[in-house]
CSV table of C-alpha atoms in Angstrom, one decimal:
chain,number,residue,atom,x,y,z
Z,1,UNK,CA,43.5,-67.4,-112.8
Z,2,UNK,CA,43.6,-64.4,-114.7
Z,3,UNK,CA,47.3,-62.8,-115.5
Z,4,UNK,CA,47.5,-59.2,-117.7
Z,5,UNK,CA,48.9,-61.0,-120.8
Z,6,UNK,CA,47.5,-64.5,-120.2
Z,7,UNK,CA,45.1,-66.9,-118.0
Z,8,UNK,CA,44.4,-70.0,-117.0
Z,9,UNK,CA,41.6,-72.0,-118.0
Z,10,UNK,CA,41.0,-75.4,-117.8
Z,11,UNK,CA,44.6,-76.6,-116.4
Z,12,UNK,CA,46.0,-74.8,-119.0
Z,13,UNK,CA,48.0,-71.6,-119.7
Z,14,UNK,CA,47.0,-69.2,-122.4
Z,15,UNK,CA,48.8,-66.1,-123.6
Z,16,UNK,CA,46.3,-63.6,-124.8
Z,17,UNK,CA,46.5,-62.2,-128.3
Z,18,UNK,CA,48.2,-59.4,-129.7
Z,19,UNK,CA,48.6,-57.5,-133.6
Z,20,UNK,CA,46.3,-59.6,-135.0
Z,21,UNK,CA,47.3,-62.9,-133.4
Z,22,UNK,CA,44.5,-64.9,-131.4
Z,23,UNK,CA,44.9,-66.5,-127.7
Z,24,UNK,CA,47.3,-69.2,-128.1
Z,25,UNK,CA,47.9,-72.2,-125.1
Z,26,UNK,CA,51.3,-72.1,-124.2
Z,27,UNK,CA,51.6,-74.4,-121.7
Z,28,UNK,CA,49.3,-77.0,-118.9
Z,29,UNK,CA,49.9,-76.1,-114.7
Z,30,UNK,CA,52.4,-78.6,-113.4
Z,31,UNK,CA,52.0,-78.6,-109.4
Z,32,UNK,CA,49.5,-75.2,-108.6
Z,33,UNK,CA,48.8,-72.0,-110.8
Z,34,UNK,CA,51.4,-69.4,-109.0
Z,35,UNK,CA,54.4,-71.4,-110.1
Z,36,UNK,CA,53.1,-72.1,-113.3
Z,37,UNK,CA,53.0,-68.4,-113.9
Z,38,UNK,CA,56.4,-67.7,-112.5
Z,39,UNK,CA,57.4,-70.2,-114.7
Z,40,UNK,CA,56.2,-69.1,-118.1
Z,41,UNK,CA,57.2,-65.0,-116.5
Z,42,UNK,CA,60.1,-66.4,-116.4
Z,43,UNK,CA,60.9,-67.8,-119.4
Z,44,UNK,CA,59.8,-63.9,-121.0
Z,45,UNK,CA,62.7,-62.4,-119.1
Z,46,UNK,CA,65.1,-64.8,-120.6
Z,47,UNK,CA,63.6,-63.5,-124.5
Z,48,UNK,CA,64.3,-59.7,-122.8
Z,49,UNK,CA,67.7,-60.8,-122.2
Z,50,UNK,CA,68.3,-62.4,-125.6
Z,51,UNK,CA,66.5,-58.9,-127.2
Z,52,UNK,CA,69.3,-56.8,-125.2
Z,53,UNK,CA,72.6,-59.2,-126.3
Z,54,UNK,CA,71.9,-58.5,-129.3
Z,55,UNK,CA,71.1,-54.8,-129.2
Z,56,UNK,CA,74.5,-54.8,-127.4
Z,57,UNK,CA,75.9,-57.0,-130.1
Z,58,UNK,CA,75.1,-54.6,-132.7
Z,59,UNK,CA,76.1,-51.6,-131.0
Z,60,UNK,CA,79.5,-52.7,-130.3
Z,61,UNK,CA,80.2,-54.0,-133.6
Z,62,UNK,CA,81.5,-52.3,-136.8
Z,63,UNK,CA,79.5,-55.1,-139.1
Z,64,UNK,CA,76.1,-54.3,-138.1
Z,65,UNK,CA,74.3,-55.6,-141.4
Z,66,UNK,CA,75.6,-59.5,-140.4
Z,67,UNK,CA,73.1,-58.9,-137.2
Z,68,UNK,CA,70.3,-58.7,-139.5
Z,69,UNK,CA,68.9,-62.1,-140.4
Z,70,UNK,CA,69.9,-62.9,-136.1
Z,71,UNK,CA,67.2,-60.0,-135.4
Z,72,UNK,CA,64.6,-61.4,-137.9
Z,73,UNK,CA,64.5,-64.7,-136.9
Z,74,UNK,CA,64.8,-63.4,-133.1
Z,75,UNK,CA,61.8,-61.5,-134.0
Z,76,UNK,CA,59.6,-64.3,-136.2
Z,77,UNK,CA,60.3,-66.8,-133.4
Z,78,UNK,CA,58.4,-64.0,-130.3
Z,79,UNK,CA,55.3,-64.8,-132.1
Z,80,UNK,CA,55.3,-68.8,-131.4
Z,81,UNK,CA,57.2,-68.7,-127.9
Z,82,UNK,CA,55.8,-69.9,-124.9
Z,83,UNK,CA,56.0,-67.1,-122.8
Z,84,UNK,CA,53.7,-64.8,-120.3
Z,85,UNK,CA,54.3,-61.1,-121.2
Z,86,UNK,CA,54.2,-57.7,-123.6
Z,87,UNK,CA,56.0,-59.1,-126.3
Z,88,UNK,CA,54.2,-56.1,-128.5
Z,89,UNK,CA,56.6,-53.6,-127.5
Z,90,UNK,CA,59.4,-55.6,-128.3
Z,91,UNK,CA,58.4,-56.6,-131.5
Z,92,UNK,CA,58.2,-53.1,-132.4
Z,93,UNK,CA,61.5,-52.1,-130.6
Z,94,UNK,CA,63.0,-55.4,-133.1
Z,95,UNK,CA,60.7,-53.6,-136.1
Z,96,UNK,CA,62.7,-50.3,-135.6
Z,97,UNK,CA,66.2,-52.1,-135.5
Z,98,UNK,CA,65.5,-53.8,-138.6
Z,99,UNK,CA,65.3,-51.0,-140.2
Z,100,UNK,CA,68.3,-49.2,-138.7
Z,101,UNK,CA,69.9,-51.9,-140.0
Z,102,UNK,CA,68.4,-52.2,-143.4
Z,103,UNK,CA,69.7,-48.4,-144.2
Z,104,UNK,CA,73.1,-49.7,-142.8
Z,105,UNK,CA,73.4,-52.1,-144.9
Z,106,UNK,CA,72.0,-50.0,-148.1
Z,107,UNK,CA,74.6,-47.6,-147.4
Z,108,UNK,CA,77.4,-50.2,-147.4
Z,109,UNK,CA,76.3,-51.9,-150.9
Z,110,UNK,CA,76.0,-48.6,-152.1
Z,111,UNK,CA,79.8,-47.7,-151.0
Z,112,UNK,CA,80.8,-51.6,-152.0
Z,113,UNK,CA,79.0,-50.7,-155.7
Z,114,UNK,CA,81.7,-48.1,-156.0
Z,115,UNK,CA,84.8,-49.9,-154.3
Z,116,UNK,CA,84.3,-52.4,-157.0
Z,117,UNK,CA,83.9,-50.2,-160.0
Z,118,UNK,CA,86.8,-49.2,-158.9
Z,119,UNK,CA,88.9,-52.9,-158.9
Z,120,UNK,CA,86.9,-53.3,-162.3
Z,121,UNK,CA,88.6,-49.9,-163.8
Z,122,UNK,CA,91.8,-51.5,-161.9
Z,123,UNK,CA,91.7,-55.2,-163.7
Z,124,UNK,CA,90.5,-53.0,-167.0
Z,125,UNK,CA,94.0,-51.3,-167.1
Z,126,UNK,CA,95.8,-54.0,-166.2
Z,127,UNK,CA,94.1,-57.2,-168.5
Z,128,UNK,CA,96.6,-56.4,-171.1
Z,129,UNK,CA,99.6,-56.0,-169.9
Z,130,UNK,CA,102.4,-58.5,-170.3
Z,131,UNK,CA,105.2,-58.4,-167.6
Z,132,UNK,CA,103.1,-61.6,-166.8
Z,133,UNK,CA,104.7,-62.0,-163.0
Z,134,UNK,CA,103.5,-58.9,-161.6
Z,135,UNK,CA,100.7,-58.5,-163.0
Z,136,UNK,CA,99.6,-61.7,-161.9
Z,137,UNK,CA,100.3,-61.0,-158.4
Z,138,UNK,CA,98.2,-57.6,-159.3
Z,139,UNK,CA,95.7,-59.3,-160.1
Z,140,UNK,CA,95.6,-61.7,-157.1
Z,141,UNK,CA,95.9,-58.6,-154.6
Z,142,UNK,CA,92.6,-57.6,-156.5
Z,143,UNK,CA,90.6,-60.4,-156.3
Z,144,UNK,CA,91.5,-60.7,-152.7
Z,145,UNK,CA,90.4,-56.9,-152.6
Z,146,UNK,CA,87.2,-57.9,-154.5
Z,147,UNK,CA,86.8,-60.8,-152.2
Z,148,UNK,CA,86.7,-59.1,-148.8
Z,149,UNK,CA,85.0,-56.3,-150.2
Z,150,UNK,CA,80.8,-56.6,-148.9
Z,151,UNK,CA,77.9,-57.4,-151.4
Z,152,UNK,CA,76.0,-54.9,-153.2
Z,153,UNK,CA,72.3,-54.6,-154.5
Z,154,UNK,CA,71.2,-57.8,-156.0
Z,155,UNK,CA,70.3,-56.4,-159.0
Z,156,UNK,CA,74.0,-55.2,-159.4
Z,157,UNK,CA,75.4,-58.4,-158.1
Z,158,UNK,CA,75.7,-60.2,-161.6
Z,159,UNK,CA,76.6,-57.4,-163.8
Z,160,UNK,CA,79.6,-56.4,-161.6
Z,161,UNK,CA,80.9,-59.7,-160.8
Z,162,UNK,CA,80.9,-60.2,-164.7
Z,163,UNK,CA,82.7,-57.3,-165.8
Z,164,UNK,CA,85.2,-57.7,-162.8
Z,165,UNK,CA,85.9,-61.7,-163.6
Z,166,UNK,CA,86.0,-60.6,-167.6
Z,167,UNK,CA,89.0,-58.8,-167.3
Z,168,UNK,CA,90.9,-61.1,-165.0
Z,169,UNK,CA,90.1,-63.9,-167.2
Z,170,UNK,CA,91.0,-61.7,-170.0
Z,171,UNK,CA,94.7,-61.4,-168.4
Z,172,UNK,CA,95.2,-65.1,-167.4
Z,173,UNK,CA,94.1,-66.5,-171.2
Z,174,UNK,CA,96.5,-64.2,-172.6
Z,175,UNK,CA,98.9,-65.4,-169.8
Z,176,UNK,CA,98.0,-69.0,-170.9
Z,177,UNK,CA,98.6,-67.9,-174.6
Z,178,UNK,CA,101.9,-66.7,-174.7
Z,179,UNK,CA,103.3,-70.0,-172.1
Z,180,UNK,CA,101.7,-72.3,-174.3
Z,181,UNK,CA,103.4,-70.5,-177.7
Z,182,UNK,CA,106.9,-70.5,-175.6
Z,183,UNK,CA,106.2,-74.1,-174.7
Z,184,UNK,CA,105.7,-75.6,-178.0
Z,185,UNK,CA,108.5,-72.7,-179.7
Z,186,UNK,CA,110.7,-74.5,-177.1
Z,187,UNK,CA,109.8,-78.0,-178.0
Z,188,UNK,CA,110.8,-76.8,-181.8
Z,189,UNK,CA,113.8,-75.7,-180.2
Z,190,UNK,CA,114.3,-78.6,-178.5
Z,191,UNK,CA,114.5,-80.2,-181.8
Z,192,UNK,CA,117.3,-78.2,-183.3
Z,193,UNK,CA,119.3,-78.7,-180.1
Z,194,UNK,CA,118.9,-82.4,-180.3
Z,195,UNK,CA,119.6,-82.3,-184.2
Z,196,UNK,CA,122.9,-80.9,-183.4
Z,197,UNK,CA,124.2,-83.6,-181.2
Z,198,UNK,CA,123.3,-85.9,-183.3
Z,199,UNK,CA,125.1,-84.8,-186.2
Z,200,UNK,CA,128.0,-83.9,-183.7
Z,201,UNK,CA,128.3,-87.6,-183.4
Z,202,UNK,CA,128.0,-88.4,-186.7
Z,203,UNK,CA,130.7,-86.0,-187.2
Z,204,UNK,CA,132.9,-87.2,-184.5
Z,205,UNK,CA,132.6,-91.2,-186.2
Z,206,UNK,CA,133.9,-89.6,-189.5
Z,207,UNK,CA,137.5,-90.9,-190.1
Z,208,UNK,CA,138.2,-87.6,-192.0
Z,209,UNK,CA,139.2,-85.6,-188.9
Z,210,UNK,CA,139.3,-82.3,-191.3
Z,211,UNK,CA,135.8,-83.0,-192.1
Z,212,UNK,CA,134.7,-83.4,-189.2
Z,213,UNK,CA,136.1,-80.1,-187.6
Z,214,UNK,CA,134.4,-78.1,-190.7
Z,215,UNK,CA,130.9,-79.6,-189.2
Z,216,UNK,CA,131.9,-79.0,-185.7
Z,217,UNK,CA,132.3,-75.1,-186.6
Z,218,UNK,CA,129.1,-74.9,-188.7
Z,219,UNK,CA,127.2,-76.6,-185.9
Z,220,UNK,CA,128.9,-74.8,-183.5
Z,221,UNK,CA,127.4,-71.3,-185.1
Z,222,UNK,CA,124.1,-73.5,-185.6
Z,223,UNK,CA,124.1,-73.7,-181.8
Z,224,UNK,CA,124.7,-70.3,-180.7
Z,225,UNK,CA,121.5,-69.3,-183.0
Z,226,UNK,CA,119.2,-71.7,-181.3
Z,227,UNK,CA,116.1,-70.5,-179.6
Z,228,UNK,CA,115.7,-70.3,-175.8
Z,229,UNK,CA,114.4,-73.9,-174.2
Z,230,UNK,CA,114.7,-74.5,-170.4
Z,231,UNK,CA,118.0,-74.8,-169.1
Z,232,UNK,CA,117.1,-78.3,-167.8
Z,233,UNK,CA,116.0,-80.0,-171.1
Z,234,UNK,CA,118.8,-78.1,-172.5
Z,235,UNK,CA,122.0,-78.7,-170.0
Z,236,UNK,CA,122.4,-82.7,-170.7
Z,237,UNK,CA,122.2,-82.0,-175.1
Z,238,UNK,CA,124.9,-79.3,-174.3
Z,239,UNK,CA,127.2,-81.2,-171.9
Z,240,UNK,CA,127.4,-84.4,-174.6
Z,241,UNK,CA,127.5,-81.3,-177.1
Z,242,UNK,CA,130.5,-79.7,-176.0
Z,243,UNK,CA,131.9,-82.9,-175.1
Z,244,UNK,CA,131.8,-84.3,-178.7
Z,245,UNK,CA,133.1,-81.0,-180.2
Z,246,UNK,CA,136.3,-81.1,-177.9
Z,247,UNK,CA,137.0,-84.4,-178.7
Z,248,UNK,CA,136.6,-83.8,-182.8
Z,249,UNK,CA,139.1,-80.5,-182.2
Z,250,UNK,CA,141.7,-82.8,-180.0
Z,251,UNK,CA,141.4,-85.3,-183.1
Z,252,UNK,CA,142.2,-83.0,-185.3
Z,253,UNK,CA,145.0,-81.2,-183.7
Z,254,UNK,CA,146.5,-84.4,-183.8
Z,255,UNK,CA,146.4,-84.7,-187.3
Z,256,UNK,CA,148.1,-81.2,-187.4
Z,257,UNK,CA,150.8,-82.2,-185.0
Z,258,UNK,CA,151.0,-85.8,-185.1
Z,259,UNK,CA,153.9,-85.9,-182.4
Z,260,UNK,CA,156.6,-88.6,-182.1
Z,261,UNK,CA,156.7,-91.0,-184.7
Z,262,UNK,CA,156.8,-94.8,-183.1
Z,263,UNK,CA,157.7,-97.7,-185.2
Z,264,UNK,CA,154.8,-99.9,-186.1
Z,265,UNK,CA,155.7,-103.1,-184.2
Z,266,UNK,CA,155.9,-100.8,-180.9
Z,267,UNK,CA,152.1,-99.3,-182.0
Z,268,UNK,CA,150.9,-102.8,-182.4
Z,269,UNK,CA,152.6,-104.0,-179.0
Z,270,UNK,CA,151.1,-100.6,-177.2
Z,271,UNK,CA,148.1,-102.1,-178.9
Z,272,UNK,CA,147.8,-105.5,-177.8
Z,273,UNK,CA,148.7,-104.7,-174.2
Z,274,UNK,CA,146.0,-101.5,-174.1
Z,275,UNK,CA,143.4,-104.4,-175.3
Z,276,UNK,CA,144.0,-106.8,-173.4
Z,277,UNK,CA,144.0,-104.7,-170.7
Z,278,UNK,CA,140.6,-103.0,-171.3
Z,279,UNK,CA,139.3,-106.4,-171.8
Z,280,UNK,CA,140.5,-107.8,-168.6
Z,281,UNK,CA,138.6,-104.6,-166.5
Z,282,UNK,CA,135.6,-105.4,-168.9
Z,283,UNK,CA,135.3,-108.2,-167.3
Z,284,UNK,CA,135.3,-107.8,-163.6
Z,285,UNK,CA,132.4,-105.7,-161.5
Z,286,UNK,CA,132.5,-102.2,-161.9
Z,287,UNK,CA,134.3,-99.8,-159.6
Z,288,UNK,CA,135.6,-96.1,-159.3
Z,289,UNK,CA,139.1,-97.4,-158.9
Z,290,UNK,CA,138.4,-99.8,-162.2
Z,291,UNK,CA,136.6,-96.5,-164.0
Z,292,UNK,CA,139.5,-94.8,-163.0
Z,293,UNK,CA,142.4,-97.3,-164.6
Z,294,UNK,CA,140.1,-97.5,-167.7
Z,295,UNK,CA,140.0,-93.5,-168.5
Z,296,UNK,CA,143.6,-93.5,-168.4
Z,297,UNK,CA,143.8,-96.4,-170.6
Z,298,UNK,CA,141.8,-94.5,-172.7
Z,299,UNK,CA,144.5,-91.4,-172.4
Z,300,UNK,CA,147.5,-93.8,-172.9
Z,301,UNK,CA,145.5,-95.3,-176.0
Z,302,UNK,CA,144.8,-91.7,-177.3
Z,303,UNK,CA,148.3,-91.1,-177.5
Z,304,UNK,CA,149.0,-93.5,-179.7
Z,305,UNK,CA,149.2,-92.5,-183.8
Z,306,UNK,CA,146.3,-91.8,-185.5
Z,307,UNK,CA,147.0,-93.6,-188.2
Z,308,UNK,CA,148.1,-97.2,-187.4
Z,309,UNK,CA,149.3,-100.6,-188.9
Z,310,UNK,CA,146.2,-102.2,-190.7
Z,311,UNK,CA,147.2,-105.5,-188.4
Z,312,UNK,CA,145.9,-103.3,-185.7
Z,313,UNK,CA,141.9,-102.4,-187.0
Z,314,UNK,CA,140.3,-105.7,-185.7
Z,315,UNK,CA,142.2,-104.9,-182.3
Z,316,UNK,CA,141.2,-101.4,-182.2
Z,317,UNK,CA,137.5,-102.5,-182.7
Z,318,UNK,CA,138.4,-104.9,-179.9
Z,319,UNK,CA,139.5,-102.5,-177.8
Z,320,UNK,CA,136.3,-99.6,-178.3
Z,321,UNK,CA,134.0,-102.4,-177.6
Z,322,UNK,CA,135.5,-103.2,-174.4
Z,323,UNK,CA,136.0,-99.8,-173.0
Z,324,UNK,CA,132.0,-99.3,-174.0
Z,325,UNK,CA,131.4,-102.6,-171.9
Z,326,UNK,CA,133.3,-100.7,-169.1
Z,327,UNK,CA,131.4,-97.5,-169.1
Z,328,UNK,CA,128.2,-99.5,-169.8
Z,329,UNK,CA,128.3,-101.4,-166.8
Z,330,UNK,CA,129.4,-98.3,-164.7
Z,331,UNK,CA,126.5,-96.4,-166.1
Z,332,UNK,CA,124.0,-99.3,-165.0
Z,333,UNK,CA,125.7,-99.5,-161.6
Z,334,UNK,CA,125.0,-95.9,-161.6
Z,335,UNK,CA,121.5,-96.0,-162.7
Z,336,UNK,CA,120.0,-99.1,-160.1
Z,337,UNK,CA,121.5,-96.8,-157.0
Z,338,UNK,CA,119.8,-94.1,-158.2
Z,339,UNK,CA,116.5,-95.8,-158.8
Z,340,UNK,CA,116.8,-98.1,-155.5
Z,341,UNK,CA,118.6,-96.7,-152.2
Z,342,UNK,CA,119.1,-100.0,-151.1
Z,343,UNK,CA,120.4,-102.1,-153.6
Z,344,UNK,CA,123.4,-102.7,-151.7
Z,345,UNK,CA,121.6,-104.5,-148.9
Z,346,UNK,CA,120.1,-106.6,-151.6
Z,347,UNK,CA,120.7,-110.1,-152.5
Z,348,UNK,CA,122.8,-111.0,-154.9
Z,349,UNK,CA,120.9,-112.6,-157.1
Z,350,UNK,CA,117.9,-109.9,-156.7
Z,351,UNK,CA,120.8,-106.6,-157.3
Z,352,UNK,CA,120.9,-109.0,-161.2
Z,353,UNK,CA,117.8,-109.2,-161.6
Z,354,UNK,CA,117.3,-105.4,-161.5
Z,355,UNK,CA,120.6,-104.7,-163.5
Z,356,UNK,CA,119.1,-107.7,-166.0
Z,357,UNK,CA,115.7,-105.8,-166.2
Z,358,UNK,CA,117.0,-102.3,-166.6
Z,359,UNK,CA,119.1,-103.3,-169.3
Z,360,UNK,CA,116.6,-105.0,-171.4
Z,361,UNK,CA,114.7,-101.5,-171.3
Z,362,UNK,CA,117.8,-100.3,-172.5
Z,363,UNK,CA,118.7,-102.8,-175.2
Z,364,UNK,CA,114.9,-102.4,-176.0
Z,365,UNK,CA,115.4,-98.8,-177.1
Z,366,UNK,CA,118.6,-99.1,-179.2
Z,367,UNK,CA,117.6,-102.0,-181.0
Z,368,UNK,CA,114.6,-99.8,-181.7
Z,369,UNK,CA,117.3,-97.1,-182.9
Z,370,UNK,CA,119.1,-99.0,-184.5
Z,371,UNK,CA,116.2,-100.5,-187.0
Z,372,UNK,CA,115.3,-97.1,-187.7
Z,373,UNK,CA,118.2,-96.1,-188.6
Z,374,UNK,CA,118.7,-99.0,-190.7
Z,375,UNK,CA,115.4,-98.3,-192.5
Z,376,UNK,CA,116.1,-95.1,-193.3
Z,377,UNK,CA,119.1,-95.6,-194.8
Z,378,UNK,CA,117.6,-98.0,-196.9
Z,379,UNK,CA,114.7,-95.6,-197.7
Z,380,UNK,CA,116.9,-92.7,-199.0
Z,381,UNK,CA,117.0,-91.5,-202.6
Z,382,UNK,CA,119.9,-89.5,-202.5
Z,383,UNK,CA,123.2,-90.4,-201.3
Z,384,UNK,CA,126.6,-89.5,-201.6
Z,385,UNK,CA,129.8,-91.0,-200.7
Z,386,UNK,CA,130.1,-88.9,-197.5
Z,387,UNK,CA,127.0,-90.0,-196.4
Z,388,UNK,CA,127.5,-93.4,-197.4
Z,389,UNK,CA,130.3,-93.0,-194.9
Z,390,UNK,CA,128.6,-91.1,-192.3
Z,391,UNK,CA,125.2,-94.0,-193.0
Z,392,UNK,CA,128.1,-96.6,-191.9
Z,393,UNK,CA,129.7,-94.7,-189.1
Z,394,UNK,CA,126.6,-94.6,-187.6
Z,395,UNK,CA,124.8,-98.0,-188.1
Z,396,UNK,CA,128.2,-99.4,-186.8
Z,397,UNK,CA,127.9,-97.4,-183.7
Z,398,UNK,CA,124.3,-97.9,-183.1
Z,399,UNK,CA,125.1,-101.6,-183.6
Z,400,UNK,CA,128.1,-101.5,-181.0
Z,401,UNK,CA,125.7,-100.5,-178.5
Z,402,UNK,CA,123.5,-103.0,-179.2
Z,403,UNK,CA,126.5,-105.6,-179.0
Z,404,UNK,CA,127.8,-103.9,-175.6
Z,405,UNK,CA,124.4,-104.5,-173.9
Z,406,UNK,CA,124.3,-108.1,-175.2
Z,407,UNK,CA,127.2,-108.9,-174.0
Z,408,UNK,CA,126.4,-107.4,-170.5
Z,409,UNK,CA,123.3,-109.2,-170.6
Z,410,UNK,CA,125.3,-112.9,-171.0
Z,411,UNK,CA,127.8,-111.6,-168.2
Z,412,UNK,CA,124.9,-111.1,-166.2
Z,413,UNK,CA,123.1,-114.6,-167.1
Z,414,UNK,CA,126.6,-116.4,-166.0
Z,415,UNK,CA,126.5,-115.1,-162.8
């Protein structure tokens, strides 16, 4: 059965050849040669409808050039279908779309290779600028610009994107730079700050309350000098900072204005009671209405006269030591609330083991302070009588804590 693109021969369907291509078989006849031909007629209608979606496709749409590599495989694919009809015509309909589209698509690299020599000239002035913030969002407005912006020539396509990412990594490294210098000029900083506080409370264990308000004003000024370091790292240094400093002043007001005199059996009565009162709350579980009663123990003892009978040293050691078993066990109770929501629904027996853990981390760290400290005053060359006194001061406090924790510990282990 002959057909005018195709026959039959043999029980089998061939479509004739056409530019260039020989007679291919397409197909076999399934019940008798009529439907077989409507069949495979058929099937060339559906490519005519496929050929017109997408000439509609492209006509309605602003991106024509995407439609491109759609239309050449459309095209490729005409020449293997299995199919009875005059596919020539539209191959050479698809031929003349292609390139329609190929001068599209020309004229949009070309108008893409100027867009972006434009955000190049852009990122150019902007790479050294240093009001970092906006320019940074600049510079992310651009390279969302450069990103939407279309493709140009190939040959283009790596010289462009070089120059463009140049100066935008230009920017960010000098970015980079100038954090990185602040970050480690802040760390530097961080060192003067904590310097500070640490002679503040070498200054606030000197028993020369003079002396020690001439080193509170000179590290006062010190302070003020300091470089810049983020206000979170610096906040806690000043609040113990301040703290100390306040307390050296109020010590040495007193010394200026000693108030009433008291008789020295009623400062070593005051004494005794204060002690054994301090001693009785350093004993019991930790409370705000206990915290409470302690501070203004601590009030009550600070009105007392500097200077008091010698009978009263060992109690007064007595009594720092169990006001720092006080605060110590408030600042644990503190710090496992913190660190574990429900440690009041624990056990007993599992709320100590946590305090017990936490505080050997603890003891850990002054004991390590401590025997450095030790070490170095051992070490140095150099010394003079106020820093033989200052050396003491300070190995006796770092040795209190040591003791406070200890003790804490066995209170702990007896539960």
């Amino acid at each position: 059965m002959e057909h005018p693109y195709g026959y039959i021969k043999d029980n089998k369907v061939f479509l004739k050849g056409f530019l260039g291509k020989p007679d291919r078989e397409i197909g076999e006849v399934k019940e008798d040669e009529p439907s077989t031909i409507a069949y495979f007629e058929d099937r060339f209608t559906q490519i005519q409808e496929k050929v017109e979606k997408l000439k509609k496709d492209i006509e309605e749409n602003q991106n024509k050039g995407s439609f491109l590599m759609k239309l050449i495989h459309l095209r490729d694919s005409l020449y293997e279908s299995d199919a009875l009809g005059d596919f020539v015509p539209i191959i050479e309909e698809l031929n003349g779309l292609e390139e329609y589209l190929n001068e599209i698509i020309q004229a949009n690299r070309a108008k893409n290779f100027e867009i972006k020599k434009g955000l190049i000239q852009e990122a150019e002035a902007l790479k050294d600028d240093t009001d970092w913030k906006e320019t940074a969002q600049a510079f992310k407005d651009l390279k969302m610009r450069w990103i939407k912006t279309g493709p140009v020539e190939k040959e283009l396509e790596e010289g462009i994107e070089n120059q463009f990412q140049e100066a935008v990594q230009h920017f960010f490294e000098n970015r980079r730079h100038f954090f990185e210098g602040m970050a480690l000029q802040a760390e530097e900083n961080i060192k003067v700050y904590e310097s500070l506080v640490v002679q503040a409370r070498e200054a606030h264990d000197l028993p020369d309350a003079k002396m020690a308000f001439e080193i509170s004003k000179k590290i006062q000024k010190e302070w003020k000098s300091a470089g810049k370091v983020p206000a979170e790292k610096r906040q806690p240094l000043w609040d113990e900072f301040s703290k100390l400093n306040n307390r050296i002043f109020s010590k040495y007001k007193r010394t200026l204005n000693p108030g009433p005199q008291m008789h020295p059996r009623e400062v070593m009565k005051r004494v005794e009671t204060l002690t054994e009162e301090i001693k009785k709350l350093a004993g019991k579980d930790t409370s705000p209405e206990l915290i409470a009663r302690a501070k203004e123990i601590q009030q009550e003892w600070r009105k007392l006269p500097p200077k008091k009978p010698k009978d009263a040293n060992l109690l007064a050691r007595s009594f720092q030591f169990f006001s720092d078993i006080v605060f110590e066990k408030a600042f644990l109770d503190k710090l496992v609330h913190g660190k574990y929501a429900d440690f009041d629904q624990k056990s007993e027996m599992e709320q100590n083991q946590i305090k017990t853990a936490l505080l050997r981390d603890l003891l850990h760290r002054d004991q390590t302070e401590y025997e450095t400290a030790q070490n170095n005053s051992d070490n140095f060359q150099v010394r003079s009588s106020d820093f033989e006194i200052m050396m003491k001061k300070k190995l006796f406090g770092l040795k209190r804590k040591v003791d406070v924790k200890n003790y804490v510990l066995k209170q702990l282990s007896q539960k």
